[in-house]
Amino acid sequence: MQPLIDALIFIVDDDASVREALAWLLRSRRLVSEQYASAEAFELRLAEQPLGDHPHCLLLDVRMPGTSGLVLFDRLAERGLLDILPVIFLTGHADVPTAVDAVKRGAFDFCEKPFSDNALVDRIEHAIGASLRAVEARRSRQQLLRRVDELTDRERDVMRRVVEGLPNKLIADQLSISVRTVEVHRARVFEKMDVKSAVELANLLRQV
């Protein structure tokens, strides 16, 4: 997999030498990184500058003074960020069982110190790919919600019944409008939602 140079890798580790070594490794693979010495500093960064629309990955030390990496991980999970911000734990041998448990709870992976540069970069690139897919899925859902918001109330009424598989005559009876009016609203819904059939419309709305 080729490095994704528009990705941003966060390094959160209280050991400055580890942060610098990782940053150098990422630069050598054309990957951009930001370094943070504590979970608190990283959380402040997220509060001041939310994640953008490009892929991310978080390299997170398990044990740190103050807020631990595991506590930070749980907070990110509570905020629903693990899909667009995959977490790779950096762990010593004693913390491997803890890291394995975190993977079962949604962490992307873990790497044991000292880690292989090639193996770590490979996992980072896979995490970036997963983040990119999640970012694109969120963007598609937001675009879909905007299209739904652009429908009139009547168009939404018709759309719901079309998705349920009701024929135009029954929709007209339920809404006390003419069949021709249903046909017009149906055509407008298909145009605004950019679909060609009721089946395609139903499949699209499953993303909402």
Coordinates of N, CA and C in Angstrom, one line a residue:
M1 N 0.8 -1.2 0.0 CA 0.0 0.0 0.0 C 0.9 1.2 0.0
Q2 N 0.6 2.2 -0.9 CA 1.4 3.4 -0.9 C 1.0 4.3 0.2
P3 N 1.9 5.1 0.8 CA 1.6 6.0 1.9 C 0.6 7.0 1.4
L4 N -0.3 7.4 2.3 CA -1.3 8.4 2.0 C -0.8 9.7 2.6
I5 N -0.2 10.6 1.7 CA 0.4 11.8 2.2 C -0.5 12.8 2.8
D6 N -1.8 12.7 2.5 CA -2.8 13.7 3.0 C -3.3 13.2 4.4
A7 N -2.8 12.1 4.9 CA -3.2 11.6 6.2 C -2.4 12.4 7.3
L8 N -3.0 12.3 8.5 CA -2.3 13.0 9.7 C -2.2 11.9 10.8
I9 N -1.0 11.7 11.2 CA -0.8 10.7 12.3 C -0.5 11.4 13.6
F10 N -1.3 11.1 14.6 CA -1.0 11.7 16.0 C -0.2 10.7 16.8
I11 N 0.9 11.2 17.4 CA 1.7 10.5 18.3 C 1.5 11.0 19.7
V12 N 1.0 10.1 20.6 CA 0.8 10.5 22.0 C 1.6 9.6 22.9
D13 N 2.7 10.1 23.4 CA 3.6 9.3 24.2 C 4.4 10.2 25.1
D14 N 4.6 9.9 26.4 CA 5.3 10.8 27.3 C 6.8 10.7 27.1
D15 N 7.3 9.8 26.3 CA 8.7 9.6 26.1 C 9.1 10.4 24.9
A16 N 9.9 11.5 25.0 CA 10.2 12.4 23.9 C 11.0 11.7 22.9
S17 N 11.9 10.7 23.3 CA 12.7 10.0 22.3 C 11.9 9.1 21.4
V18 N 10.8 8.5 22.0 CA 9.9 7.7 21.2 C 9.2 8.6 20.2
R19 N 8.7 9.7 20.7 CA 8.0 10.6 19.8 C 8.8 11.0 18.6
E20 N 10.0 11.4 18.9 CA 10.9 11.9 17.9 C 11.3 10.8 16.9
A21 N 11.5 9.6 17.4 CA 11.9 8.5 16.5 C 10.7 8.1 15.6
L22 N 9.5 8.1 16.2 CA 8.3 7.9 15.3 C 8.1 8.9 14.3
A23 N 8.2 10.2 14.7 CA 8.1 11.3 13.8 C 9.1 11.2 12.6
W24 N 10.3 10.8 12.9 CA 11.3 10.7 11.9 C 10.9 9.5 11.0
L25 N 10.5 8.4 11.5 CA 10.1 7.3 10.7 C 9.0 7.7 9.8
L26 N 8.0 8.4 10.3 CA 6.8 8.7 9.4 C 7.3 9.7 8.3
R27 N 8.1 10.7 8.7 CA 8.6 11.6 7.6 C 9.4 10.8 6.5
S28 N 10.1 9.8 6.9 CA 10.8 9.0 5.9 C 9.9 8.3 5.0
R29 N 8.6 8.1 5.4 CA 7.6 7.4 4.6 C 6.6 8.5 4.0
R30 N 6.9 9.7 4.1 CA 6.1 10.8 3.5 C 4.7 10.9 4.3
L31 N 4.8 10.6 5.6 CA 3.6 10.7 6.4 C 3.7 11.9 7.4
V32 N 2.7 12.7 7.5 CA 2.7 13.9 8.4 C 2.3 13.5 9.8
S33 N 2.9 14.0 10.8 CA 2.5 13.6 12.2 C 2.5 14.9 13.1
E34 N 1.8 14.7 14.2 CA 1.8 15.7 15.2 C 2.1 15.0 16.5
Q35 N 2.9 15.6 17.4 CA 3.4 14.9 18.6 C 2.7 15.6 19.9
Y36 N 2.4 14.7 20.8 CA 1.8 15.2 22.1 C 2.4 14.3 23.2
A37 N 2.8 15.0 24.3 CA 3.4 14.4 25.4 C 2.5 13.8 26.4
S38 N 1.2 14.1 26.3 CA 0.2 13.6 27.2 C -1.2 13.4 26.6
A39 N -2.0 12.6 27.2 CA -3.4 12.5 26.7 C -4.1 13.8 26.9
E40 N -3.8 14.6 27.9 CA -4.5 15.8 28.2 C -4.2 16.8 27.0
A41 N -2.9 16.9 26.6 CA -2.5 17.8 25.5 C -3.2 17.4 24.2
F42 N -3.4 16.1 24.0 CA -4.0 15.7 22.8 C -5.5 16.0 22.8
E43 N -6.1 15.8 24.0 CA -7.6 16.1 24.1 C -7.8 17.6 23.9
L44 N -6.9 18.4 24.4 CA -7.0 19.9 24.2 C -6.9 20.2 22.7
R45 N -6.1 19.6 22.0 CA -6.0 19.8 20.6 C -7.3 19.4 19.9
L46 N -7.9 18.3 20.2 CA -9.1 17.9 19.6 C -10.3 18.9 20.0
A47 N -10.2 19.5 21.2 CA -11.2 20.4 21.6 C -11.1 21.7 20.8
E48 N -9.9 22.1 20.5 CA -9.6 23.4 19.8 C -9.7 23.2 18.3
Q49 N -9.4 22.0 17.8 CA -9.4 21.8 16.3 C -9.9 20.4 16.0
P50 N -11.2 20.2 15.8 CA -11.8 18.9 15.6 C -11.2 18.3 14.3
L51 N -11.3 17.0 14.3 CA -10.8 16.2 13.1 C -11.4 16.7 11.8
G52 N -10.6 16.8 10.8 CA -11.1 17.2 9.5 C -11.6 16.1 8.7
D53 N -11.6 16.3 7.3 CA -12.2 15.3 6.4 C -11.1 14.4 5.8
H54 N -9.9 14.5 6.3 CA -8.8 13.6 5.8 C -8.6 12.5 6.8
P55 N -8.0 11.4 6.3 CA -7.8 10.2 7.2 C -6.8 10.5 8.3
H56 N -6.9 9.8 9.5 CA -6.1 10.0 10.6 C -5.7 8.6 11.2
C57 N -4.7 8.6 12.1 CA -4.4 7.5 12.9 C -3.8 8.0 14.2
L58 N -4.0 7.3 15.2 CA -3.4 7.7 16.5 C -2.5 6.6 17.1
L59 N -1.2 6.9 17.3 CA -0.3 6.0 17.9 C -0.3 6.4 19.4
L60 N -0.7 5.5 20.2 CA -1.0 5.9 21.6 C -0.3 4.9 22.6
D61 N 0.5 5.5 23.5 CA 1.2 4.8 24.5 C 0.2 4.3 25.6
V62 N 0.3 3.1 26.0 CA -0.7 2.6 27.0 C -0.5 3.2 28.3
R63 N 0.8 3.3 28.8 CA 1.0 3.9 30.2 C 1.6 5.2 30.1
M64 N 1.0 6.2 30.6 CA 1.5 7.6 30.7 C 1.1 8.2 32.0
P65 N 1.9 9.1 32.5 CA 1.4 9.9 33.7 C 0.1 10.6 33.5
G66 N -0.6 10.8 34.5 CA -1.9 11.5 34.4 C -2.9 10.6 33.7
T67 N -3.6 11.1 32.7 CA -4.6 10.3 32.0 C -3.8 9.2 31.1
S68 N -4.2 8.0 31.4 CA -3.5 6.9 30.7 C -4.0 6.8 29.2
G69 N -3.3 6.0 28.4 CA -3.7 5.8 27.1 C -5.0 5.1 27.0
L70 N -5.2 4.2 27.9 CA -6.5 3.4 28.0 C -7.7 4.3 28.3
V71 N -7.5 5.2 29.2 CA -8.6 6.1 29.5 C -8.9 7.0 28.3
L72 N -7.9 7.5 27.7 CA -8.1 8.3 26.5 C -8.8 7.5 25.4
F73 N -8.4 6.3 25.2 CA -9.1 5.4 24.3 C -10.5 5.3 24.6
D74 N -10.9 5.1 25.8 CA -12.3 4.9 26.2 C -13.1 6.2 25.9
R75 N -12.4 7.4 26.1 CA -13.1 8.6 25.9 C -13.3 8.8 24.4
L76 N -12.4 8.4 23.6 CA -12.5 8.5 22.1 C -13.7 7.6 21.6
A77 N -13.7 6.4 22.3 CA -14.8 5.4 21.9 C -16.1 6.0 22.3
E78 N -16.2 6.7 23.4 CA -17.5 7.3 23.9 C -18.0 8.3 22.9
R79 N -17.0 9.0 22.3 CA -17.3 10.1 21.3 C -17.6 9.6 19.9
G80 N -17.4 8.3 19.7 CA -17.7 7.7 18.4 C -16.6 8.0 17.4
L81 N -15.4 8.2 17.8 CA -14.3 8.6 16.9 C -13.4 7.5 16.4
L82 N -13.6 6.3 16.9 CA -12.7 5.2 16.6 C -12.7 4.8 15.1
D83 N -13.8 5.1 14.4 CA -13.8 4.7 13.0 C -12.9 5.6 12.2
I84 N -13.0 7.0 12.4 CA -12.2 7.9 11.7 C -10.9 8.2 12.3
L85 N -10.7 7.7 13.5 CA -9.4 7.9 14.2 C -8.9 6.5 14.8
P86 N -8.5 5.6 13.9 CA -8.1 4.3 14.4 C -6.9 4.4 15.4
V87 N -7.0 3.6 16.4 CA -5.9 3.7 17.5 C -5.0 2.5 17.4
I88 N -3.7 2.7 17.3 CA -2.7 1.7 17.4 C -2.0 1.9 18.7
F89 N -2.1 1.0 19.6 CA -1.4 1.1 20.9 C 0.1 0.8 20.8
L90 N 0.9 1.6 21.5 CA 2.3 1.3 21.6 C 2.5 0.7 23.0
T91 N 3.0 -0.5 23.2 CA 3.0 -1.1 24.5 C 4.3 -1.9 24.7
G92 N 4.6 -2.0 26.0 CA 5.7 -2.9 26.5 C 5.1 -4.3 26.6
H93 N 6.1 -5.2 26.8 CA 5.7 -6.6 26.9 C 4.6 -6.8 28.0
A94 N 4.8 -6.2 29.1 CA 3.9 -6.4 30.3 C 2.5 -6.0 30.0
D95 N 2.3 -5.0 29.0 CA 1.0 -4.5 28.7 C 0.3 -5.1 27.5
V96 N 0.9 -6.2 27.0 CA 0.3 -6.8 25.8 C -1.1 -7.3 26.0
P97 N -1.3 -8.0 27.2 CA -2.7 -8.5 27.4 C -3.7 -7.3 27.5
T98 N -3.3 -6.2 28.0 CA -4.2 -5.1 28.1 C -4.5 -4.5 26.7
A99 N -3.4 -4.5 25.9 CA -3.6 -4.0 24.5 C -4.5 -4.9 23.7
V100 N -4.3 -6.2 23.9 CA -5.2 -7.2 23.2 C -6.7 -7.0 23.6
D101 N -6.9 -6.7 24.9 CA -8.3 -6.5 25.3 C -8.8 -5.2 24.7
A102 N -7.9 -4.2 24.5 CA -8.4 -2.9 23.9 C -8.7 -3.2 22.4
V103 N -8.0 -4.0 21.7 CA -8.3 -4.4 20.3 C -9.7 -5.0 20.3
K104 N -10.0 -5.9 21.2 CA -11.3 -6.5 21.3 C -12.4 -5.4 21.5
R105 N -12.1 -4.3 22.1 CA -13.0 -3.3 22.4 C -13.0 -2.1 21.3
G106 N -12.3 -2.3 20.2 CA -12.4 -1.4 19.1 C -11.1 -0.7 18.7
A107 N -10.0 -1.0 19.4 CA -8.7 -0.4 19.0 C -8.3 -1.1 17.7
F108 N -7.6 -0.4 16.8 CA -7.2 -1.0 15.5 C -6.2 -2.1 15.7
D109 N -5.2 -1.9 16.5 CA -4.1 -2.8 16.6 C -3.2 -2.4 17.7
F110 N -2.1 -3.1 18.0 CA -1.1 -2.7 18.9 C 0.3 -3.1 18.4
C111 N 1.3 -2.4 18.8 CA 2.7 -2.8 18.4 C 3.5 -2.8 19.7
E112 N 4.2 -3.9 19.9 CA 5.0 -4.0 21.1 C 6.4 -3.4 20.9
K113 N 6.8 -2.6 21.9 CA 8.1 -2.0 21.9 C 9.2 -3.0 22.3
P114 N 10.4 -3.0 21.6 CA 10.7 -2.2 20.5 C 10.0 -2.8 19.2
F115 N 9.5 -1.9 18.4 CA 8.7 -2.4 17.2 C 9.6 -2.4 15.9
S116 N 9.1 -3.2 15.0 CA 9.7 -3.2 13.7 C 9.2 -2.0 12.9
D117 N 10.1 -1.2 12.3 CA 9.6 0.0 11.6 C 8.7 -0.4 10.4
N118 N 9.1 -1.4 9.7 CA 8.3 -1.8 8.5 C 6.9 -2.3 9.0
A119 N 6.9 -3.1 10.0 CA 5.6 -3.7 10.5 C 4.7 -2.6 11.0
L120 N 5.3 -1.6 11.7 CA 4.5 -0.5 12.3 C 3.9 0.3 11.2
V121 N 4.7 0.7 10.2 CA 4.3 1.5 9.1 C 3.2 0.8 8.3
D122 N 3.4 -0.5 8.1 CA 2.3 -1.3 7.4 C 1.0 -1.2 8.2
R123 N 1.0 -1.3 9.5 CA -0.2 -1.2 10.3 C -0.8 0.2 10.2
I124 N 0.1 1.2 10.2 CA -0.4 2.6 10.1 C -1.1 2.8 8.8
E125 N -0.5 2.3 7.7 CA -1.1 2.5 6.4 C -2.5 1.8 6.3
H126 N -2.6 0.6 6.9 CA -3.9 -0.1 6.9 C -4.9 0.7 7.7
A127 N -4.4 1.3 8.8 CA -5.3 2.1 9.7 C -5.8 3.4 8.9
I128 N -4.9 4.0 8.2 CA -5.2 5.2 7.4 C -6.3 4.8 6.3
G129 N -6.1 3.6 5.7 CA -7.1 3.2 4.7 C -8.5 3.0 5.4
A130 N -8.5 2.4 6.6 CA -9.8 2.2 7.3 C -10.4 3.6 7.6
S131 N -9.5 4.5 8.1 CA -10.0 5.9 8.4 C -10.6 6.6 7.2
L132 N -9.9 6.4 6.1 CA -10.4 7.0 4.8 C -11.8 6.5 4.4
R133 N -12.0 5.2 4.5 CA -13.3 4.6 4.2 C -14.3 5.2 5.2
A134 N -14.0 5.3 6.4 CA -15.0 5.8 7.4 C -15.3 7.3 7.2
V135 N -14.3 8.1 6.8 CA -14.5 9.5 6.5 C -15.4 9.6 5.3
E136 N -15.1 8.8 4.3 CA -16.0 8.9 3.1 C -17.4 8.5 3.4
A137 N -17.6 7.4 4.2 CA -18.9 7.0 4.6 C -19.7 8.1 5.3
R138 N -19.0 8.8 6.2 CA -19.6 9.9 7.0 C -20.0 11.0 6.0
R139 N -19.1 11.3 5.1 CA -19.4 12.4 4.2 C -20.6 12.0 3.3
S140 N -20.7 10.8 2.8 CA -21.8 10.4 2.0 C -23.1 10.5 2.8
R141 N -23.0 10.1 4.1 CA -24.3 10.1 4.9 C -24.7 11.6 5.1
Q142 N -23.7 12.5 5.3 CA -24.1 13.9 5.5 C -24.7 14.5 4.2
Q143 N -24.1 14.1 3.1 CA -24.7 14.5 1.8 C -26.1 14.0 1.6
L144 N -26.3 12.7 2.0 CA -27.7 12.1 1.9 C -28.7 12.9 2.8
L145 N -28.3 13.2 4.1 CA -29.1 13.9 5.0 C -29.5 15.3 4.5
R146 N -28.5 15.9 3.8 CA -28.8 17.2 3.2 C -29.9 17.1 2.1
R147 N -29.8 16.0 1.3 CA -30.7 15.8 0.2 C -32.1 15.6 0.8
V148 N -32.2 14.8 1.9 CA -33.5 14.5 2.5 C -34.1 15.8 3.1
D149 N -33.2 16.7 3.7 CA -33.7 17.9 4.2 C -34.3 18.8 3.1
E150 N -33.8 18.7 1.9 CA -34.2 19.5 0.8 C -35.6 19.1 0.3
L151 N -36.1 18.0 0.7 CA -37.4 17.5 0.2 C -38.5 18.3 1.0
T152 N -39.6 18.5 0.3 CA -40.8 19.2 1.0 C -41.4 18.1 1.9
D153 N -42.3 18.6 2.8 CA -43.0 17.7 3.6 C -43.8 16.7 2.8
R154 N -44.5 17.1 1.8 CA -45.3 16.2 1.0 C -44.4 15.2 0.2
E155 N -43.2 15.7 -0.2 CA -42.3 14.7 -0.9 C -41.8 13.7 0.1
R156 N -41.6 14.0 1.3 CA -41.2 13.0 2.3 C -42.3 12.1 2.6
D157 N -43.6 12.6 2.6 CA -44.7 11.7 2.8 C -44.8 10.6 1.7
V158 N -44.6 11.1 0.5 CA -44.7 10.2 -0.7 C -43.5 9.2 -0.6
M159 N -42.3 9.8 -0.3 CA -41.1 8.9 -0.3 C -41.2 7.8 0.7
R160 N -41.7 8.1 1.9 CA -41.9 7.0 2.9 C -42.8 5.9 2.4
R161 N -43.8 6.2 1.7 CA -44.7 5.2 1.2 C -44.2 4.5 0.0
V162 N -43.4 5.2 -0.8 CA -42.8 4.6 -2.0 C -41.8 3.5 -1.5
V163 N -41.0 3.9 -0.4 CA -40.0 2.9 0.1 C -40.7 1.7 0.8
E164 N -41.9 1.9 1.3 CA -42.7 0.8 1.8 C -43.3 -0.1 0.7
G165 N -43.2 0.3 -0.5 CA -43.6 -0.5 -1.6 C -45.1 -0.3 -2.0
L166 N -45.7 0.8 -1.5 CA -47.1 1.1 -1.9 C -47.2 1.6 -3.3
P167 N -48.3 1.1 -4.0 CA -48.5 1.6 -5.4 C -49.0 3.1 -5.3
N168 N -48.9 3.8 -6.4 CA -49.3 5.2 -6.5 C -50.8 5.4 -6.1
K169 N -51.6 4.5 -6.5 CA -53.1 4.6 -6.2 C -53.3 4.6 -4.7
L170 N -52.7 3.7 -4.0 CA -52.8 3.6 -2.5 C -52.2 4.8 -1.8
I171 N -51.1 5.3 -2.3 CA -50.4 6.5 -1.8 C -51.4 7.7 -1.9
A172 N -52.0 7.8 -3.1 CA -52.9 8.9 -3.4 C -54.1 8.8 -2.4
D173 N -54.6 7.6 -2.2 CA -55.8 7.5 -1.3 C -55.4 7.9 0.2
Q174 N -54.2 7.4 0.6 CA -53.8 7.7 2.0 C -53.5 9.2 2.2
L175 N -53.0 9.9 1.2 CA -52.7 11.3 1.3 C -53.8 12.2 0.8
S176 N -54.9 11.6 0.3 CA -56.0 12.4 -0.3 C -55.5 13.4 -1.4
I177 N -54.7 12.8 -2.3 CA -54.3 13.6 -3.4 C -54.5 12.7 -4.7
S178 N -54.4 13.3 -5.8 CA -54.6 12.5 -7.1 C -53.4 11.7 -7.4
V179 N -53.6 10.7 -8.2 CA -52.5 9.8 -8.6 C -51.5 10.6 -9.4
R180 N -52.0 11.5 -10.2 CA -51.0 12.3 -11.0 C -50.1 13.1 -10.1
T181 N -50.7 13.7 -9.0 CA -49.9 14.4 -8.0 C -48.8 13.5 -7.4
V182 N -49.2 12.3 -7.1 CA -48.3 11.4 -6.5 C -47.1 11.1 -7.5
E183 N -47.5 10.9 -8.8 CA -46.5 10.7 -9.8 C -45.5 11.9 -9.9
V184 N -46.0 13.1 -9.8 CA -45.1 14.3 -9.8 C -44.2 14.3 -8.6
H185 N -44.7 14.1 -7.4 CA -43.9 14.1 -6.2 C -42.9 12.9 -6.3
R186 N -43.3 11.8 -6.7 CA -42.4 10.6 -6.8 C -41.2 11.0 -7.8
A187 N -41.5 11.6 -8.9 CA -40.5 12.0 -9.9 C -39.5 13.0 -9.2
R188 N -40.0 13.9 -8.5 CA -39.2 14.9 -7.8 C -38.3 14.3 -6.8
V189 N -38.9 13.4 -6.0 CA -38.1 12.6 -5.0 C -36.9 11.9 -5.7
F190 N -37.2 11.2 -6.7 CA -36.2 10.4 -7.4 C -35.1 11.3 -7.9
E191 N -35.5 12.5 -8.5 CA -34.5 13.4 -9.0 C -33.7 14.0 -7.9
K192 N -34.3 14.5 -6.8 CA -33.5 15.1 -5.7 C -32.6 14.1 -5.0
M193 N -33.1 12.8 -4.9 CA -32.3 11.8 -4.2 C -31.3 11.1 -5.2
D194 N -31.4 11.5 -6.5 CA -30.5 10.9 -7.5 C -30.6 9.4 -7.6
V195 N -31.8 8.9 -7.7 CA -32.1 7.4 -7.8 C -33.0 7.2 -9.0
K196 N -33.0 6.0 -9.5 CA -33.8 5.6 -10.6 C -35.0 4.7 -10.3
S197 N -35.0 4.1 -9.1 CA -36.1 3.2 -8.7 C -36.3 3.2 -7.2
A198 N -37.5 2.7 -6.9 CA -37.9 2.6 -5.4 C -36.9 1.7 -4.7
V199 N -36.4 0.6 -5.3 CA -35.4 -0.2 -4.6 C -34.1 0.5 -4.3
E200 N -33.7 1.3 -5.3 CA -32.5 2.1 -5.2 C -32.7 3.1 -4.1
L201 N -33.8 3.7 -4.0 CA -34.1 4.7 -3.0 C -34.1 4.0 -1.6
A202 N -34.7 2.9 -1.5 CA -34.8 2.2 -0.2 C -33.4 1.8 0.3
N203 N -32.6 1.3 -0.6 CA -31.2 1.0 -0.3 C -30.4 2.2 0.2
L204 N -30.6 3.3 -0.5 CA -29.9 4.6 -0.1 C -30.3 5.0 1.3
L205 N -31.6 5.0 1.6 CA -32.1 5.5 2.9 C -31.7 4.6 4.0
R206 N -31.2 3.4 3.8 CA -30.7 2.6 4.9 C -29.5 3.2 5.5
Q207 N -28.8 4.1 4.8 CA -27.6 4.7 5.3 C -27.9 5.8 6.3
V208 N -29.2 6.2 6.4 CA -29.6 7.4 7.2 C -29.7 6.9 8.7

